[in-house]
Amino acid sequence: MSTGIFITLEGGDGVGKTTQAELLSSWLEQRGFEVVRTREPGGTDLGASIRGLLLHGGHVTQRAEALLYAADRAQHIDQVVRPALERGAAVVQDRFIDSSLAYQGAGRALALDEVRGINEWATERLWPELTVLLDLDPTVAAKRRAEAGMTDDRLEREAIEFHERVREEFRALAAAEPGRFLVLDAAARVEDLHEAIIARVAPLVTEL
Ligand code: TMP
């Protein structure tokens, strides 16, 4: 039985997920929670190798890509996330299955139900209590990344149409599951986004 809380952050590249994850983690730590800050891909040693193959290696076919993200996830959930939840920790994670649905499903045009299927198998159907979607126009996000001097990885180099499909899928996933998702306009101020996230998290952690 899990007793901790599992929170994920989703959205395109350069929307501010990491900043919000760090702010949320500090807030939880100040309230006495053990916080596990982690990410996919790359939250384990095996995952770090898979991340390199996915983002900085050569050509990866679409199905191999979907399976590599799922393999990273299987290792990560088993080795890091479930043990943390079982000891009552708060897991604050950049990206999860919703990213595979948006990028491999909508972006690459693989069948969504099949991508969902391999990922639910990989994770033994673990889903977060809360998923924060930071929604932003991909053109604005690309500009932010360029201004921050970030070099684009293999996925980020995809055409703007790819990133628009990704954004639309994230929004569709959120609309289908309003109980799990909190959708925020990532163009808002960092402090205002943090406040909105806290307002949603606070009632969830009172019982922990
Ligand atoms: P990051 O830079 O946010 O850590 O994510 C790495 C890239 O991997 C990002 O472009 C999104 C992509 N990605 C997928 O395509 N599918 C997935 O399941 C995950 C977790 C990430």
Tab-separated table of C-alpha atoms and ligand atoms in Angstrom:
chain	number	residue	atom	x	y	z
A	1	MET	CA	0.000	0.000	0.000
A	2	SER	CA	1.362	3.429	-0.981
A	3	THR	CA	1.213	6.090	1.702
A	4	GLY	CA	3.174	8.959	0.169
A	5	ILE	CA	2.078	11.321	-2.557
A	6	PHE	CA	3.055	11.235	-6.216
A	7	ILE	CA	3.019	14.562	-8.094
A	8	THR	CA	4.175	15.000	-11.690
A	9	LEU	CA	4.838	18.094	-13.788
A	10	GLU	CA	4.192	18.057	-17.511
A	11	GLY	CA	4.371	20.388	-20.489
A	12	GLY	CA	6.583	21.227	-23.437
A	13	ASP	CA	10.305	21.894	-23.243
A	14	GLY	CA	11.218	25.226	-21.663
A	15	VAL	CA	7.898	25.928	-19.901
A	16	GLY	CA	9.387	26.088	-16.395
A	17	LYS	CA	8.656	22.611	-14.990
A	18	THR	CA	12.001	22.329	-13.202
A	19	THR	CA	11.635	25.723	-11.508
A	20	GLN	CA	8.165	24.848	-10.239
A	21	ALA	CA	9.251	21.366	-9.158
A	22	GLU	CA	12.069	22.898	-7.096
A	23	LEU	CA	9.772	25.475	-5.482
A	24	LEU	CA	7.187	22.823	-4.660
A	25	SER	CA	9.860	20.519	-3.229
A	26	SER	CA	11.160	23.270	-0.929
A	27	TRP	CA	7.617	24.035	0.211
A	28	LEU	CA	7.007	20.374	1.060
A	29	GLU	CA	10.376	20.037	2.812
A	30	GLN	CA	9.634	23.097	4.946
A	31	ARG	CA	6.516	21.268	6.112
A	32	GLY	CA	8.544	18.266	7.202
A	33	PHE	CA	8.043	15.913	4.283
A	34	GLU	CA	10.720	13.717	2.849
A	35	VAL	CA	10.794	14.819	-0.793
A	36	VAL	CA	12.156	12.778	-3.667
A	37	ARG	CA	12.848	15.113	-6.602
A	38	THR	CA	13.250	13.080	-9.742
A	39	ARG	CA	12.656	12.991	-13.482
A	40	GLU	CA	12.073	10.860	-16.536
A	41	PRO	CA	13.970	9.955	-18.540
A	42	GLY	CA	17.097	9.555	-16.421
A	43	GLY	CA	16.048	9.047	-12.783
A	44	THR	CA	18.226	5.919	-12.331
A	45	ASP	CA	21.701	4.806	-13.490
A	46	LEU	CA	20.134	2.686	-16.216
A	47	GLY	CA	17.841	5.601	-17.041
A	48	ALA	CA	20.801	7.973	-17.414
A	49	SER	CA	22.202	5.688	-20.119
A	50	ILE	CA	18.803	5.446	-21.808
A	51	ARG	CA	18.453	9.244	-21.645
A	52	GLY	CA	21.760	9.638	-23.485
A	53	LEU	CA	20.608	7.246	-26.206
A	54	LEU	CA	17.264	9.004	-26.571
A	55	LEU	CA	18.376	12.608	-26.544
A	56	HIS	CA	21.973	12.702	-27.694
A	57	GLY	CA	22.470	9.540	-29.740
A	58	GLY	CA	21.820	8.710	-33.375
A	59	HIS	CA	18.572	7.884	-35.140
A	60	VAL	CA	15.989	6.016	-33.033
A	61	THR	CA	12.931	4.503	-34.715
A	62	GLN	CA	9.529	5.569	-33.371
A	63	ARG	CA	8.677	2.255	-31.730
A	64	ALA	CA	12.167	1.874	-30.262
A	65	GLU	CA	11.813	5.401	-28.876
A	66	ALA	CA	8.476	4.592	-27.217
A	67	LEU	CA	9.910	1.390	-25.721
A	68	LEU	CA	13.049	3.116	-24.440
A	69	TYR	CA	10.973	5.732	-22.599
A	70	ALA	CA	8.846	2.911	-21.177
A	71	ALA	CA	11.967	0.937	-20.149
A	72	ASP	CA	13.411	3.990	-18.400
A	73	ARG	CA	10.067	4.368	-16.630
A	74	ALA	CA	9.814	0.719	-15.555
A	75	GLN	CA	13.232	0.879	-13.895
A	76	HIS	CA	12.533	4.258	-12.309
A	77	ILE	CA	9.148	3.351	-10.844
A	78	ASP	CA	10.433	0.077	-9.430
A	79	GLN	CA	13.743	1.377	-8.097
A	80	VAL	CA	12.910	4.931	-6.984
A	81	VAL	CA	9.252	5.959	-7.009
A	82	ARG	CA	7.412	3.001	-5.437
A	83	PRO	CA	9.938	2.575	-2.607
A	84	ALA	CA	9.683	6.311	-1.868
A	85	LEU	CA	5.881	6.233	-1.812
A	86	GLU	CA	5.923	3.144	0.385
A	87	ARG	CA	7.982	4.924	3.035
A	88	GLY	CA	5.609	7.891	2.913
A	89	ALA	CA	7.672	10.358	0.874
A	90	ALA	CA	6.398	13.010	-1.510
A	91	VAL	CA	7.669	12.287	-5.023
A	92	VAL	CA	7.934	15.406	-7.208
A	93	GLN	CA	8.731	14.320	-10.721
A	94	ASP	CA	9.415	16.036	-14.046
A	95	ARG	CA	7.451	14.093	-16.715
A	96	PHE	CA	5.715	10.730	-16.665
A	97	ILE	CA	3.404	8.661	-18.906
A	98	ASP	CA	1.554	11.763	-20.111
A	99	SER	CA	4.798	12.796	-21.864
A	100	SER	CA	4.872	9.499	-23.749
A	101	LEU	CA	1.226	9.944	-24.750
A	102	ALA	CA	1.898	13.491	-25.955
A	103	TYR	CA	5.319	13.012	-27.635
A	104	GLN	CA	5.251	9.403	-28.864
A	105	GLY	CA	1.460	9.180	-29.248
A	106	ALA	CA	0.456	12.551	-30.703
A	107	GLY	CA	3.890	13.835	-31.757
A	108	ARG	CA	5.094	10.697	-33.539
A	109	ALA	CA	1.583	9.533	-34.422
A	110	LEU	CA	1.836	6.127	-32.731
A	111	ALA	CA	-1.497	4.672	-31.543
A	112	LEU	CA	-2.339	6.304	-28.215
A	113	ASP	CA	-3.943	3.211	-26.705
A	114	GLU	CA	-0.841	1.157	-27.539
A	115	VAL	CA	1.509	3.733	-26.003
A	116	ARG	CA	-0.730	3.807	-22.927
A	117	GLY	CA	-0.729	0.007	-22.838
A	118	ILE	CA	3.051	-0.474	-22.831
A	119	ASN	CA	3.433	2.218	-20.187
A	120	GLU	CA	0.762	0.864	-17.876
A	121	TRP	CA	2.465	-2.511	-18.199
A	122	ALA	CA	5.844	-0.892	-17.432
A	123	THR	CA	4.566	0.842	-14.303
A	124	GLU	CA	2.021	-1.749	-13.151
A	125	ARG	CA	-0.606	0.976	-13.464
A	126	LEU	CA	0.855	3.508	-11.082
A	127	TRP	CA	-0.620	6.975	-11.689
A	128	PRO	CA	0.055	10.248	-9.837
A	129	GLU	CA	-2.437	11.869	-7.472
A	130	LEU	CA	-1.747	15.200	-9.163
A	131	THR	CA	-0.304	16.251	-12.510
A	132	VAL	CA	0.515	19.917	-13.057
A	133	LEU	CA	0.378	20.843	-16.743
A	134	LEU	CA	2.304	24.017	-17.565
A	135	ASP	CA	0.730	25.046	-20.830
A	136	LEU	CA	2.594	27.335	-23.244
A	137	ASP	CA	2.666	28.162	-26.946
A	138	PRO	CA	5.615	26.108	-28.296
A	139	THR	CA	6.972	29.114	-30.221
A	140	VAL	CA	7.223	31.076	-26.972
A	141	ALA	CA	8.803	28.056	-25.239
A	142	ALA	CA	11.423	27.712	-28.018
A	143	LYS	CA	12.252	31.413	-27.654
A	144	ARG	CA	12.690	30.979	-23.890
A	145	ARG	CA	15.054	28.044	-24.435
A	146	ALA	CA	17.114	30.026	-26.944
A	147	GLU	CA	17.292	33.033	-24.584
A	148	ALA	CA	18.447	30.746	-21.776
A	149	GLY	CA	21.235	29.495	-24.055
A	150	MET	CA	19.905	25.907	-24.010
A	151	THR	CA	20.949	23.681	-26.910
A	152	ASP	CA	18.139	21.627	-28.403
A	153	ASP	CA	18.140	17.833	-27.955
A	154	ARG	CA	16.841	15.311	-30.508
A	155	LEU	CA	13.174	15.866	-29.576
A	156	GLU	CA	13.455	19.632	-29.247
A	157	ARG	CA	14.811	19.828	-32.799
A	158	GLU	CA	11.471	18.570	-34.163
A	159	ALA	CA	9.366	20.977	-36.260
A	160	ILE	CA	6.941	23.386	-34.600
A	161	GLU	CA	3.975	21.298	-35.884
A	162	PHE	CA	5.278	18.360	-33.808
A	163	HIS	CA	5.374	20.519	-30.687
A	164	GLU	CA	1.889	21.870	-31.426
A	165	ARG	CA	0.529	18.303	-31.557
A	166	VAL	CA	2.301	17.591	-28.259
A	167	ARG	CA	0.699	20.648	-26.660
A	168	GLU	CA	-2.777	19.761	-27.924
A	169	GLU	CA	-2.455	16.218	-26.597
A	170	PHE	CA	-1.403	17.435	-23.150
A	171	ARG	CA	-4.472	19.680	-23.113
A	172	ALA	CA	-6.720	16.840	-24.250
A	173	LEU	CA	-5.340	14.530	-21.547
A	174	ALA	CA	-5.991	17.221	-18.933
A	175	ALA	CA	-9.531	17.822	-20.184
A	176	ALA	CA	-10.250	14.084	-19.990
A	177	GLU	CA	-9.045	13.819	-16.370
A	178	PRO	CA	-9.785	17.111	-14.580
A	179	GLY	CA	-9.550	15.399	-11.195
A	180	ARG	CA	-5.889	14.513	-11.710
A	181	PHE	CA	-4.725	17.566	-13.664
A	182	LEU	CA	-4.105	21.176	-12.722
A	183	VAL	CA	-3.632	23.220	-15.911
A	184	LEU	CA	-1.771	26.512	-15.600
A	185	ASP	CA	-0.807	29.162	-18.125
A	186	ALA	CA	2.989	28.946	-18.054
A	187	ALA	CA	3.257	32.555	-19.263
A	188	ALA	CA	2.206	33.662	-15.744
A	189	ARG	CA	4.733	34.864	-13.135
A	190	VAL	CA	6.807	32.179	-11.403
A	191	GLU	CA	5.451	33.198	-7.937
A	192	ASP	CA	1.825	33.111	-9.123
A	193	LEU	CA	2.278	29.662	-10.641
A	194	HIS	CA	3.829	28.441	-7.389
A	195	GLU	CA	0.887	29.830	-5.366
A	196	ALA	CA	-1.600	28.084	-7.656
A	197	ILE	CA	0.256	24.780	-7.291
A	198	ILE	CA	0.412	25.082	-3.498
A	199	ALA	CA	-3.309	25.841	-3.330
A	200	ARG	CA	-3.958	22.504	-5.028
A	201	VAL	CA	-1.310	20.494	-3.151
A	202	ALA	CA	-2.043	21.718	0.393
A	203	PRO	CA	-5.322	19.807	0.857
A	204	LEU	CA	-3.726	16.650	-0.575
A	205	VAL	CA	-0.899	16.558	1.957
A	206	THR	CA	-2.852	17.328	5.137
A	207	GLU	CA	-3.580	13.630	5.616
A	208	LEU	CA	-0.022	12.397	4.995
B	1	TMP	P1	13.460	16.862	-20.402
B	1	TMP	O1	14.446	17.680	-21.179
B	1	TMP	O2	12.228	17.608	-20.001
B	1	TMP	O3	14.095	16.089	-19.304
B	1	TMP	O4	12.857	15.745	-21.395
B	1	TMP	C1	13.593	15.143	-22.354
B	1	TMP	C2	12.847	15.042	-23.662
B	1	TMP	O5	12.231	13.756	-23.763
B	1	TMP	C3	11.776	16.077	-23.908
B	1	TMP	O6	11.964	16.623	-25.202
B	1	TMP	C4	10.489	15.294	-23.890
B	1	TMP	C5	10.908	13.904	-24.250
B	1	TMP	N1	10.086	12.842	-23.680
B	1	TMP	C6	9.345	12.018	-24.534
B	1	TMP	O7	9.339	12.219	-25.738
B	1	TMP	N2	8.620	10.997	-23.983
B	1	TMP	C7	8.611	10.733	-22.639
B	1	TMP	O8	7.947	9.791	-22.189
B	1	TMP	C8	9.403	11.591	-21.771
B	1	TMP	C9	9.426	11.316	-20.306
B	1	TMP	C10	10.119	12.623	-22.330
